Coordinates of C-alpha atoms and ligand atoms in Angstrom, one line a residue:
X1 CA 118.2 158.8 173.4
X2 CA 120.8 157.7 176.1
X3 CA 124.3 157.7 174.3
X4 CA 124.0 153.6 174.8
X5 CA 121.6 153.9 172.2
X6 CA 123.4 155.9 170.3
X7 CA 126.2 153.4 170.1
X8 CA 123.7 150.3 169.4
X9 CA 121.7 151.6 166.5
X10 CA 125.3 152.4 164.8
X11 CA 127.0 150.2 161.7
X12 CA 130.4 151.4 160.1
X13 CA 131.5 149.4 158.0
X14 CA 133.1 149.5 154.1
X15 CA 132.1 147.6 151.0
X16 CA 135.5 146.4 149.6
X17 CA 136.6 144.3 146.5
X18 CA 138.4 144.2 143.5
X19 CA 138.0 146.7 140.8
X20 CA 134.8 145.9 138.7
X21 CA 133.2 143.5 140.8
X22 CA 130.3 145.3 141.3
X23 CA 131.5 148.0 145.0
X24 CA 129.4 151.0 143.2
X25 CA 126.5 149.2 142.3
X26 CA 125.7 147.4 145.9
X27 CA 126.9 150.8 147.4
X28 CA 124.0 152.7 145.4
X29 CA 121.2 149.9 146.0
X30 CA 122.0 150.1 149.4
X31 CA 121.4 153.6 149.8
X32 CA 118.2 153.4 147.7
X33 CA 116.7 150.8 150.2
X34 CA 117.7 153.5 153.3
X35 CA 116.3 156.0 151.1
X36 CA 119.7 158.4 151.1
X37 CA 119.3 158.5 147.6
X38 CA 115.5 158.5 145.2
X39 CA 117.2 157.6 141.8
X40 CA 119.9 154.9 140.5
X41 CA 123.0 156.4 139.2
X42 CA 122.8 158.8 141.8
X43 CA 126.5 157.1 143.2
X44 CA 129.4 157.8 140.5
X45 CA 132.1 155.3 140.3
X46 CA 135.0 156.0 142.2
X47 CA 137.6 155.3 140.6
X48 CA 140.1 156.0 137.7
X49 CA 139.7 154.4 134.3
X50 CA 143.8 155.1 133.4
X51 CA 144.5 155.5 129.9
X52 CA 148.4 155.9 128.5
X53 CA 148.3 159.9 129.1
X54 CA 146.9 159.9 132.4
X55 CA 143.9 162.4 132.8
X56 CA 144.4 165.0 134.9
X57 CA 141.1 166.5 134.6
X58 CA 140.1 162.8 135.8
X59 CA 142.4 162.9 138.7
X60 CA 140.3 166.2 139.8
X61 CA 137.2 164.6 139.0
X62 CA 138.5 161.9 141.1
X63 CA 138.9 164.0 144.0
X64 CA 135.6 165.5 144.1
X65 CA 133.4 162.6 143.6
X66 CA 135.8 161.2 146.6
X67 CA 135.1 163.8 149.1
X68 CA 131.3 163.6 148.1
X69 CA 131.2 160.0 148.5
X70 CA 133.9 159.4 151.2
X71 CA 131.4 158.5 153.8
X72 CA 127.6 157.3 153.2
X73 CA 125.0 157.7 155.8
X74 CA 121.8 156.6 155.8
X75 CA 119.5 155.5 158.3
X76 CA 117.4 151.9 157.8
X77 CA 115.3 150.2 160.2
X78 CA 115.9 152.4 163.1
X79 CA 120.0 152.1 162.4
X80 CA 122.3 154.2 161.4
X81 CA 124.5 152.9 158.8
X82 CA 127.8 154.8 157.8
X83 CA 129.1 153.4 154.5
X84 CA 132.9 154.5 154.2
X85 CA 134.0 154.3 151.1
X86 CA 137.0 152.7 149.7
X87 CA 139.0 153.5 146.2
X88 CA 138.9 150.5 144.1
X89 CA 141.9 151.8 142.0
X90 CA 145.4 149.7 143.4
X91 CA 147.3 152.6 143.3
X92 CA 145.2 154.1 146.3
X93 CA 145.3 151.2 148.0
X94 CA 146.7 152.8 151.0
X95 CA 143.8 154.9 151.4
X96 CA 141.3 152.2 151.0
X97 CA 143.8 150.2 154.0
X98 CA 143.7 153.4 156.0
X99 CA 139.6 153.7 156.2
X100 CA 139.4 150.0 157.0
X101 CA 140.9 151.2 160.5
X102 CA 137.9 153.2 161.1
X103 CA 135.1 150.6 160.2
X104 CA 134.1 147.9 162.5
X105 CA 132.6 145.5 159.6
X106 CA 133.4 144.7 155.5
X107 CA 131.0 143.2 152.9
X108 CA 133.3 142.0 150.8
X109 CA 132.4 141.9 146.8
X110 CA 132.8 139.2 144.7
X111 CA 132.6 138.7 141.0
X112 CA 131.1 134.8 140.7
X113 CA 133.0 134.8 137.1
X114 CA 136.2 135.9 138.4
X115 CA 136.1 134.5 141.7
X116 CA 139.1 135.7 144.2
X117 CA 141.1 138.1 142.6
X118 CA 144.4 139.7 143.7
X119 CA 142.9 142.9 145.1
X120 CA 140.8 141.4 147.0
X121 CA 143.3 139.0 148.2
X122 CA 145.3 142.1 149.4
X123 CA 142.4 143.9 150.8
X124 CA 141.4 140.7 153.2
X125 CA 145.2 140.9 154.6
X126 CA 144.5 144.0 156.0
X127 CA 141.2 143.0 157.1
X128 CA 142.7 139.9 158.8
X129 CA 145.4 142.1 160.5
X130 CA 142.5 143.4 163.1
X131 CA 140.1 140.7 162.7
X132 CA 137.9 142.8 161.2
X133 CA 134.2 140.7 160.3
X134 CA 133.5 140.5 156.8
X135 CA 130.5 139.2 155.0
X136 CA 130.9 138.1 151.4
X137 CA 128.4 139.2 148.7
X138 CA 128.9 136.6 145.3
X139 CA 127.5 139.1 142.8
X140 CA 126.5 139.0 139.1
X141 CA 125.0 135.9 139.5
X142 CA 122.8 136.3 136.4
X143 CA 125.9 135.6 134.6
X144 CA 127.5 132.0 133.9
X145 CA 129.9 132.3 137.0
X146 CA 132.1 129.6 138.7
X147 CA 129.9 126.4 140.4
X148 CA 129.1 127.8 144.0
X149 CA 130.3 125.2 146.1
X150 CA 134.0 125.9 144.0
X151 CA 134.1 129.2 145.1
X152 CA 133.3 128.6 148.7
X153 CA 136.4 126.5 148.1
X154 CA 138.6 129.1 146.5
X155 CA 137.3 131.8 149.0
X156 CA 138.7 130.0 152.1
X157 CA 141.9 128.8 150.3
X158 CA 142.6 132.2 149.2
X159 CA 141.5 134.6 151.8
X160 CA 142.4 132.6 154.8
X161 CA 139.0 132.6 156.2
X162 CA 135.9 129.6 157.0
X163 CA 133.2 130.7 155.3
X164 CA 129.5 129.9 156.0
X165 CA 126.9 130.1 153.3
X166 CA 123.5 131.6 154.8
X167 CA 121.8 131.8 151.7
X168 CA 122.0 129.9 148.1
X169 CA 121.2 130.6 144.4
X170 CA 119.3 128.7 142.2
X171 CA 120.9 127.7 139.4
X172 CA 123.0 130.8 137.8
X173 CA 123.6 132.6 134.4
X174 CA 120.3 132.8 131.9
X175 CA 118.9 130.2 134.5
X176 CA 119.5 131.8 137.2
X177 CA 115.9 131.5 139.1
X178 CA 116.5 133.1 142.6
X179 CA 118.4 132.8 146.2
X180 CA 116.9 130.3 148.8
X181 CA 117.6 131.7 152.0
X182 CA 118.9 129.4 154.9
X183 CA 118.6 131.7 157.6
X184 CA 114.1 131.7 157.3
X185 CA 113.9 129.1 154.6
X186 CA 112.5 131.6 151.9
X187 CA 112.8 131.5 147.9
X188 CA 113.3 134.7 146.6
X189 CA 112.7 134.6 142.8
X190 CA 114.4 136.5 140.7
X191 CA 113.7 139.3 138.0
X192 CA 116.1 141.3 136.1
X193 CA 116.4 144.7 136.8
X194 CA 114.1 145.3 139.4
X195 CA 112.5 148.6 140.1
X196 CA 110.7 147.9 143.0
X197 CA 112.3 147.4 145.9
X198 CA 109.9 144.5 147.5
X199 CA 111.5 141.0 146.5
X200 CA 109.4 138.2 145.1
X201 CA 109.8 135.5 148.1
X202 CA 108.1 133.0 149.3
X203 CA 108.6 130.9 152.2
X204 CA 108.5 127.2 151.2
X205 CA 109.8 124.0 152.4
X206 CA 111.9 122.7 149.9
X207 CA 110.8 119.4 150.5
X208 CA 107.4 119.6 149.4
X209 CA 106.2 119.3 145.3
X210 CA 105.7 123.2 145.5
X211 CA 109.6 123.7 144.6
X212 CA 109.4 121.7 141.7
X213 CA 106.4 123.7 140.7
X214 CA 108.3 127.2 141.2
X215 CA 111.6 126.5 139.6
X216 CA 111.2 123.1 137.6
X217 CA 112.4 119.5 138.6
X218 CA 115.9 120.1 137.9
X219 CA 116.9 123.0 139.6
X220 CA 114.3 121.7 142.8
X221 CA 116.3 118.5 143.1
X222 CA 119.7 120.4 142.8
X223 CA 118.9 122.8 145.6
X224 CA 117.6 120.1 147.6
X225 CA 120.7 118.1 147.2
X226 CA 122.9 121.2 147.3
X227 CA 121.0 122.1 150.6
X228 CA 121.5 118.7 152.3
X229 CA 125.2 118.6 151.6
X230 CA 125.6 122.4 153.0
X231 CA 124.3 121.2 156.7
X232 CA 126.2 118.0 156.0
X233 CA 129.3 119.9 155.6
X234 CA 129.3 122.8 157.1
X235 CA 128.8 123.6 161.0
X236 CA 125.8 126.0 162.0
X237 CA 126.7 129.6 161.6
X238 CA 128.5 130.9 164.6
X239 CA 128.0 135.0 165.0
X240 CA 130.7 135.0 167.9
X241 CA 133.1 133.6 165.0
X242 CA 131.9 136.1 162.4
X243 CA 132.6 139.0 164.9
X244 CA 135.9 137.5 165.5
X245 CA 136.9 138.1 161.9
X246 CA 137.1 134.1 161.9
X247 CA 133.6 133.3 160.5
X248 CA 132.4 134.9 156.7
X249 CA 129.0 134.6 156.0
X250 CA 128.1 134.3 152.0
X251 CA 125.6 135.5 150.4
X252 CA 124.6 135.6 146.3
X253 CA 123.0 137.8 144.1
X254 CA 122.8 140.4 141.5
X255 CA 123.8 144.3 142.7
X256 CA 122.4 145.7 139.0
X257 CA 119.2 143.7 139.4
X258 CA 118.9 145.1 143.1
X259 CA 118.6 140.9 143.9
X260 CA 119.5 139.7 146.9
X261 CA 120.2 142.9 148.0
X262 CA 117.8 143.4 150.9
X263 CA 118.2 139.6 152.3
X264 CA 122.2 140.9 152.4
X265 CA 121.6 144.6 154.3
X266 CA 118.6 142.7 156.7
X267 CA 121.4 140.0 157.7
X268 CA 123.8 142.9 157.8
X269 CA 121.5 145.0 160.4
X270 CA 121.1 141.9 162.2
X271 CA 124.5 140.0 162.5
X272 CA 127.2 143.2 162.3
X273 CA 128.8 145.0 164.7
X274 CA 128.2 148.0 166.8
X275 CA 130.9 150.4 167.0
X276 CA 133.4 148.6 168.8
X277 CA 136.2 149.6 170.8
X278 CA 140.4 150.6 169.6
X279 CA 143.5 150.3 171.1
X280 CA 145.6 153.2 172.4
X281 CA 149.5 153.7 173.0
X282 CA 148.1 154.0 176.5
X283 CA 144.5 151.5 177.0
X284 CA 142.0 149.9 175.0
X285 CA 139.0 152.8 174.4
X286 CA 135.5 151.3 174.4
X287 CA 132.9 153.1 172.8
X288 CA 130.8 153.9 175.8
X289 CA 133.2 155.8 177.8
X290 CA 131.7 158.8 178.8
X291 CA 134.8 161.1 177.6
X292 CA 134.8 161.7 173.8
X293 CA 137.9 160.4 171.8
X294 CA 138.2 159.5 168.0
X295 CA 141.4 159.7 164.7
X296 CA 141.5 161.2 162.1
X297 CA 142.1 157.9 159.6
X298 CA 141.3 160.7 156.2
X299 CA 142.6 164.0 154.9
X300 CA 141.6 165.2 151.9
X301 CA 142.6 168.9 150.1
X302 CA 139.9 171.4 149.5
X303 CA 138.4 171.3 146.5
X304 CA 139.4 175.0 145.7
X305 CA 142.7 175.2 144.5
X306 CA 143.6 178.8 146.2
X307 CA 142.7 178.3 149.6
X308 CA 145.0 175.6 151.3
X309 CA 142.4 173.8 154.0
X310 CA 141.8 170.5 154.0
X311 CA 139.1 168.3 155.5
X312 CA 139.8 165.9 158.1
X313 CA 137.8 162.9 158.4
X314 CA 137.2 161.8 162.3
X315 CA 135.8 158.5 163.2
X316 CA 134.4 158.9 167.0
X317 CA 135.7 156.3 169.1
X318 CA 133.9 156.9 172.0
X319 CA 132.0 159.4 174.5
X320 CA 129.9 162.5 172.7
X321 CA 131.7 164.9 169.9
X322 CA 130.2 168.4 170.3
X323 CA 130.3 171.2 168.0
X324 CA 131.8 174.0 169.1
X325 CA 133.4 172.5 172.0
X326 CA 137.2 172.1 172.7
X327 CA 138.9 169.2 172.2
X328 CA 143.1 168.0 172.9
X329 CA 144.9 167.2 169.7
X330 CA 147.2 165.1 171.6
X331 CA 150.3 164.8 169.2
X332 CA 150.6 168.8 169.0
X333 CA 150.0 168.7 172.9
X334 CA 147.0 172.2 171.7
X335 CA 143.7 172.4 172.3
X336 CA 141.1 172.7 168.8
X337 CA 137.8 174.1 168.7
X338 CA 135.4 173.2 165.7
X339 CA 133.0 175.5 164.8
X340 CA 131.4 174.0 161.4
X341 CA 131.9 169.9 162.1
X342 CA 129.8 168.4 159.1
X343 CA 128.5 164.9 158.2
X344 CA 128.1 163.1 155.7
X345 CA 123.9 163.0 155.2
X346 CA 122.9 161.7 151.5
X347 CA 123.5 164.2 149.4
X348 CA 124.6 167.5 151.4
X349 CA 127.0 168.1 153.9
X350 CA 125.2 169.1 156.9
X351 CA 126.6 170.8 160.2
X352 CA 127.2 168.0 162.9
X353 CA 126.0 168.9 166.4
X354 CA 126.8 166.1 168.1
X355 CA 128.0 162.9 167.1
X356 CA 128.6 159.0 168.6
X357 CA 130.8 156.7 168.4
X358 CA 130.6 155.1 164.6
X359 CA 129.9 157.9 163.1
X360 CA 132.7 160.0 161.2
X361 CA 133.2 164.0 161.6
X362 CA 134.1 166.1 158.7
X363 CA 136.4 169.0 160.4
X364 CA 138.1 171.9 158.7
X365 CA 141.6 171.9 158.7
X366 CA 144.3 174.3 158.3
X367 CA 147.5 172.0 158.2
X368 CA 147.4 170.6 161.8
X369 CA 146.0 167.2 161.3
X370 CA 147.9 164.2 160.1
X371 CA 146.4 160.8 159.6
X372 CA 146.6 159.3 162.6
X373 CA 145.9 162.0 164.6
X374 CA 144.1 161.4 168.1
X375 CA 141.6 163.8 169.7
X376 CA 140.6 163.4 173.3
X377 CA 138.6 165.9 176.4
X378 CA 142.8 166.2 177.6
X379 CA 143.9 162.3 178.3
X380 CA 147.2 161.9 176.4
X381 CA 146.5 159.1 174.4
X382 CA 147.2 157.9 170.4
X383 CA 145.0 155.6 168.8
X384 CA 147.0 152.5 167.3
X385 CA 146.8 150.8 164.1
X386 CA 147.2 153.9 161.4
X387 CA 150.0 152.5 160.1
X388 CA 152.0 153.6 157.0
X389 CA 152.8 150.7 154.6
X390 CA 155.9 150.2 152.6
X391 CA 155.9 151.5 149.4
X392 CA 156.9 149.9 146.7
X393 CA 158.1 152.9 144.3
X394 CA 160.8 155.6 144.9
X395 CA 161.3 158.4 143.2
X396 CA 163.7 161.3 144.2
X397 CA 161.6 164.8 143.9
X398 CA 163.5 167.2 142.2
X399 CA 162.8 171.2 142.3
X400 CA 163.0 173.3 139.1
X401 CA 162.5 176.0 140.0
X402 CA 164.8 177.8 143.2
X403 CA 163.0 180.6 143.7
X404 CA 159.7 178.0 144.5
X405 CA 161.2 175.7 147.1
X406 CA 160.0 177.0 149.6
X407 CA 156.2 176.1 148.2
X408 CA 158.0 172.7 147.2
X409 CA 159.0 172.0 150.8
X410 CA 155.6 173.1 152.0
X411 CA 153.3 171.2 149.3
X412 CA 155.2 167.9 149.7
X413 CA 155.1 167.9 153.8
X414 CA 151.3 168.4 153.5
X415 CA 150.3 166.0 150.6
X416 CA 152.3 163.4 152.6
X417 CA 150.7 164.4 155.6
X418 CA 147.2 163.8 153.6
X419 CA 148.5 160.3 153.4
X420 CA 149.3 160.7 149.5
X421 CA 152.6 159.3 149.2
X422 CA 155.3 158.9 152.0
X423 CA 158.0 161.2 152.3
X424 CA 161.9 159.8 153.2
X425 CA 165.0 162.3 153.4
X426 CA 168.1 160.7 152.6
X427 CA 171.1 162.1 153.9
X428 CA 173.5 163.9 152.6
X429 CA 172.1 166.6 151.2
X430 CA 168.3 166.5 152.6
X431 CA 167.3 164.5 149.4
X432 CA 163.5 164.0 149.8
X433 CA 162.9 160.5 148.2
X434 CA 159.2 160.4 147.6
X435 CA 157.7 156.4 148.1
X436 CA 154.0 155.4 146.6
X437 CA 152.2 152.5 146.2
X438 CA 151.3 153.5 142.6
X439 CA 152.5 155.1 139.6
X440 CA 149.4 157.8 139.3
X441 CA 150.7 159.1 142.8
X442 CA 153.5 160.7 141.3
X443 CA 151.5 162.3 138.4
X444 CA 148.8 163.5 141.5
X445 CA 151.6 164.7 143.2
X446 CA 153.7 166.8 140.3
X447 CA 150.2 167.8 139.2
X448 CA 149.1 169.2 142.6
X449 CA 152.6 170.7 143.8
X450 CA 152.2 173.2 140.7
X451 CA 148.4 174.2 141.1
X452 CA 148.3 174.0 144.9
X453 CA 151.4 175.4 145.5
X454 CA 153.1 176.7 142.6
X455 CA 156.1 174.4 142.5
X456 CA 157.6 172.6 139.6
X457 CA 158.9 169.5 140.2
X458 CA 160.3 166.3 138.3
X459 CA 160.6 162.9 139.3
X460 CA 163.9 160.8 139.1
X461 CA 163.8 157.0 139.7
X462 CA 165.0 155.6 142.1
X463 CA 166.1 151.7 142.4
X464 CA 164.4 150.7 145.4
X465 CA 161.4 148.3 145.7
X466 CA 161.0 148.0 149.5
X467 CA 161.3 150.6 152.6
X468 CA 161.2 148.8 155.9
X469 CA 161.5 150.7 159.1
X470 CA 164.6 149.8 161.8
X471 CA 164.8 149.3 165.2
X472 CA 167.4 147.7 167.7
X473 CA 167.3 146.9 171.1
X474 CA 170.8 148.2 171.6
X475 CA 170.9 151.7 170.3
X476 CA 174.6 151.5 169.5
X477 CA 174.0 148.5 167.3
X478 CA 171.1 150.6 165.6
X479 CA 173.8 153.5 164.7
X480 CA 176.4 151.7 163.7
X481 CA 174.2 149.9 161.2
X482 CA 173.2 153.4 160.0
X483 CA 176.4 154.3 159.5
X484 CA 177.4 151.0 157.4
X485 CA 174.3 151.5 155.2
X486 CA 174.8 155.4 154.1
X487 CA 172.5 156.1 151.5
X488 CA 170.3 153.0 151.5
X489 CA 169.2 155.1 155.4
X490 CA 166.4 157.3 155.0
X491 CA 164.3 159.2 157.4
X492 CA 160.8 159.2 157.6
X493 CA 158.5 162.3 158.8
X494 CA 158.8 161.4 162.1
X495 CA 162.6 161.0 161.9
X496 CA 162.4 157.1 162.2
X497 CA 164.9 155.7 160.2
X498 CA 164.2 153.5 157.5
X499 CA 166.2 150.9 155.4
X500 CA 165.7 151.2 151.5
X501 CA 166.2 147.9 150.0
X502 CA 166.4 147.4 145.5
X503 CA 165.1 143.7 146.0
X504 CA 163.3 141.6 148.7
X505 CA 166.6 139.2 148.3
X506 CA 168.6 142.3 149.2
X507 CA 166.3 143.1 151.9
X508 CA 166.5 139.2 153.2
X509 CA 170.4 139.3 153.5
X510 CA 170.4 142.3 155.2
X511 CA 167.8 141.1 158.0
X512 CA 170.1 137.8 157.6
X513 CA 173.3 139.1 158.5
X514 CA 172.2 141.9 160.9
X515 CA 170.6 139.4 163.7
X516 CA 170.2 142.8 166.2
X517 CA 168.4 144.9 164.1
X518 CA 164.2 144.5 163.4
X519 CA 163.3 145.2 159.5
X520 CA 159.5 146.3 160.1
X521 CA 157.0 146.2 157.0
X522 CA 154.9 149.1 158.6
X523 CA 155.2 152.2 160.7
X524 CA 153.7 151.0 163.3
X525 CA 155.7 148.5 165.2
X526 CA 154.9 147.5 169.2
Ligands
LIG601 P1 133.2 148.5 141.1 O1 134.4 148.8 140.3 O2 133.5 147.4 142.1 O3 132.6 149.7 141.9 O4 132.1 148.0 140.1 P2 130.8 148.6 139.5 O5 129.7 148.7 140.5 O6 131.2 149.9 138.8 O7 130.4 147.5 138.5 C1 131.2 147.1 137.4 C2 130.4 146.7 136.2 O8 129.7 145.5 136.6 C3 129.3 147.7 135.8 O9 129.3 147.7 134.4 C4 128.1 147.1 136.4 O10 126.9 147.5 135.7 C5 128.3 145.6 136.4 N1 127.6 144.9 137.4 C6 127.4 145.2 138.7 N2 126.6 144.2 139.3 C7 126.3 143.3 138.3 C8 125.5 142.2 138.3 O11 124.9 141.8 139.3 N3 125.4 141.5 137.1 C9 126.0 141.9 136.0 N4 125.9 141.2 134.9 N5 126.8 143.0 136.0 C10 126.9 143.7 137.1

C-alpha cells in the first residue's frame, strides 16, 4: 500500500463530553463493532469518582487504566480508526485539551436529559480554537430527555456551532420506537439492550401507510411533521462546512442499547477527516510529505514506581515513522533512535514497525521529551498549537525534608514536564509556585513526589486565580513592568515570564493601565 493510502484509510479523532454522558459506553460499542474488543465491559471508565479523602489507590488505578486506554485502534471497513481518549474528570482537563491537538475529528456526547452542560461547553472552546469537526451523538434517548428540536436550539446557542440533524428519533423515553435516518431514508427500530450487532431497519418512505403501521399514527404523523419542518428549516448538509469545524452533524441514540451506534461510526467513516495537516514555527506540514515528522502531545510515567521512564505518546504528522531508525528531536537540537516503538492494538501493546500519519507512537522515554516536543528526519521545525493553559490554582511547593531536594527539584521538573501541573519560580528565593487546573493535581503530585522520588512535600496556598504570560514590543517597557510587579512575576519552564493575578478584576486593571504590555491566556502566543 502506497503511503497515500496509508494516509486515506486513517481517522483520529476523540469522543469528548461531559462526565456521565455516556464517553465510555459509545467508546466500548465502538470497538465491539471494529471487533478490537469480543465482550462489553471490556473498556473501564476513565475517570475518578472523588470522595472527601481522595483515593490514592484510585489515582493509581487511574493511571493504569489511562495508559491502557490512552489510544484505541481498531480497524473497520478497511479504515483504521485511532480513538484517543480523553479524561472526563475537570481537573484533567488540560490533558483531555492537549490530545484534542493530535486528533483531526470529535464526536461529541451528549446527555438528551441534561442537554449542554459546562464541560462540554469548555471542551467545544478548545475545539473551536482549531476548527476542529465535530459530530454530535444525543445519547440515552430511551430516557424522557429534552424535546429534540430544543436541544438543536440550545446546542448552537451554547457551543457556538450550526448544527445539522442527519438522522431523527422517534418519539423518546419508554416510547422511544427508533431513529429515522435522513441521510438513506431508513427506520431503524429500536430494542433495548441489543446483543447483536445488526440493527432492525428498514427503508420506508415515510409517506406511505407502512409508517403508521410500524410505529403507530401518532408518532408517524409527528415524524412526518418533524421531518418536513427539518428540510424547511434547515439547509442541506454541507461536508466542506463540517470539516471546517463550522457544520455539526447530529445524531440520536442509545450507547447502552448499542442503538444508533452503527448509523453514527458508518457516517463517521464516510463524512470525517483524514489525517490532516499542522502548523509549524517554520510551515504548515501536510500529511503526505515524504519526510517523517510528528509531537509528542502525551507523557505518561511508568507504571513501575522504581524505574523512572515514561512513555511518550507521538502523533505522526506526516512521511513514514520507522522503528529503529534515527530521528531529530528538534528542541534538544540530538538525534533519538527507538528501538521498541509500540501501538496501541486492542488489548496489547504491540511493537510498531512503521507507522503513518494519524496514527500515534508509544516511545520509551527517559526524561527527554516534553509535551510539545517535535520530531523530524533533521528539518528544524516545532509543531504549534501545544499550548499550556492558565491555571487556575497556585500553591507554593514546600520541601520537608533537606536532605531530599534534590529528588524534589528532579520529581517536580519531570511531572510538570508530563504536563501534570505547571511549574512558575517566583523570585527571590527560587520559590517554585506550582499552578493546576484542579485540586486532585496537588494530591497526584505530593502523592507521586514521595513514591517516585522520595520527596516530601507540602502545599501552601497561594492567592492567585489567573497566570497570564507577558510580552512587550519594547523590551525595556517589558522590564520595567517586571520590576514594578515583584512577586506577582513568575517564570515559567521556559523562562517566559508570567503575571500572577488574585482576581480577573485585578488582572483587567493591570492589562488597563499597562497599554504596552500583552497579558496572554496561553503559552503559546504568535
Ligand atoms: P462517561 O462518564 O461519559 O464515560 O459515561 P459512561 O459511559 O460511564 O456512562 C455513564 C452512565 O450512563 C452509565 O451508568 C451508563 O450505563 C449510562 N448510559 C450510557 N448510555 C446510556 C443510554 O443510552 N441510556 C441510558 N439510560 N443510560 C446510559
Amino acid at each position: 500500500m502506497s503511503i497515500q493510502q496509508e494516509i486515506a484509510r486513517r481517522r483520529t479523532f476523540a469522543i469528548i463530553s461531559h462526565p456521565d454522558a455516556g464517553k465510555t459506553t459509545l467508546t466500548e460499542k465502538l470497538l465491539l463493532f471494529g471487533g478490537a474488543i469480543q465482550v462489553a465491559g471490556a473498556v473501564k471508565s476513565n475517570k475518578i469518582k472523588k470522595t472527601a479523602t481522595s483515593d490514592f489507590m484510585e489515582i493509581e488505578k487511574q493511571r493504569g487504566i489511562s495508559v491502557a486506554t490512552s489510544v484505541m485502534t481498531f480497524e473497520y471497513n478497511d479504515l483504521k480508526i485511532n480513538i484517543l481518549d480523553t479524561p472526563g474528570h475537570k481537573d484533567f482537563a488540560e490533558d483531555t485539551y492537549r490530545t484534542l491537538t493530535a486528533v483531526d475529528s470529535v464526536i461529541l456526547v451528549i446527555d438528551c436529559v441534561k442537554g449542554v452542560e459546562e464541560q462540554t461547553e469548555r471542551l467545544m472552546e478548545v475545539c473551536r480554537m482549531r476548527d476542529t469537526p465535530v459530530m454530535i451523538f444525543v445519547n440515552k434517548m430511551d430516557r424522557e430527555g429534552k424535546n429534540p428540536f430544543d436541544l438543536l436550539d440550545e446546542l448552537e446557542e451554547k457551543l457556538n456551532i450550526r448544527v445539522r440533524p442527519l438522522a431523527w428519533p422517534v418519539n423518546m423515553g419508554q416510547n422511544f420506537k427508533g431513529v429515522y435516518s435522513l441521510i438513506d431514508q431508513k427506520l431503524n427500530f429500536f430494542k433495548v439492550n441489543k446483543t447483536r450487532l445488526e440493527d432492525d431497519v428498514l427503508e420506508i418512505d415515510i409517506n406511505t401507510p407502512v409508517l403508521d403501521e410500524k410505529v403507530g399514527q401518532r408518532d408517524a404523523d409527528q415524524l412526518r411533521e418533524d421531518v418536513e419542518l427539518i428540510e424547511g428549516v434547515y439547509d442541506a448538509f454541507d461536508r466542506e462546512a463540517y470539516l471546517n469545524g463550522k457544520l455539526a452533524p447530529v445524531f440520536f441514540g442509545s450507547a447502552v442499547n448499542n442503538f444508533g451506534v452503527k448509523e453514527l461510526l458508518d457516517a463517521f467513516c464516510s463524512l470525517s477527516p483524514e489525517p490532516v495537516g499542522r502548523p509549524t514555527d517554520k510551515r504548515p506540514v501536510t500529511p503526505d510529505e515524504k519526510r517523517f515528522t510528528g509531537f509528542v502531545f502525551k507523557i505518561h510515567a511508568n507504571l513501575d514506581p522504581r524505574h523512572r521512564d515514561r512513555i511518550a505518546f507521538l502523533r505522526i504528522c506526516s512521511g513514514k515513522f520507522e522503528r529503529g531508525k534515527f530521528y531529530h528531536h528538534t528542541r534538544l537540537d540530538k538525534d533519538v533512535r527507538f528501538s521498541s516503538p509500540f501501538s496501541f492494538m486492542a488489548d496489547a501493546k504491540a511493537v510498531m514497525d512503521e507507522g503513518f500519519p494519524g496514527d500515534v507512537v508509544g516511545l520509551y522515554d527517559t526524561g527527554n521529551f516534553k509535551i510539545g516536543d517535535t520530531l523530524t528526519e533533521g528539518e528544524d521545525l516545532q509543531f504549534q498549537g501545544i499550548p499550556s493553559f492558565s491555571p487556575e490554582i497556585f500553591k507554593e511547593l514546600i520541601n520537608l525534608d533537606p536532605m531530599k531536594s534534590k529528588q524534589l527539584d528532579k520529581g517536580i521538573e519531570q511531572l510538570t514536564d508530563e504536563g501534570v501541573a505547571q511549574l512558575f519560580t517566583l523570585q527571590p528565593g527560587n520559590r517554585k509556585i506550582v499552578g493546576t487546573v484542579g485540586e486532585l493535581q496537588f494530591e497526584v503530585i505530593q502523592y507521586r513526589l514521595e513514591n517516585e522520588y522520595g520527596a516530601k512535600c507540602r502545599w501552601v496556598p497561594m492567592n492567585y486565580t489567573k497566570a497570564t504570560w507577558i510580552t512587550a514590543e519594547n523590551p525595556v517597557k517589558l522590564t520595567e513592568f517586571i520590576r514594578l510587579k515583584g512577586n506577582q512575576i513568575g517564570y515559567d519552564k521556559d523562562k517566559n515570564p508570567v503575571f500572577l493575578a488574585e482576581s480577573d478584576w485585578i488582572l483587567r486593571m493591570n492589562s488597563q493601565n499597562n497599554p504596552d504590555i500583552q497579558f496572554h491566556q496561553t503559552s503559546e502566543f504568535k
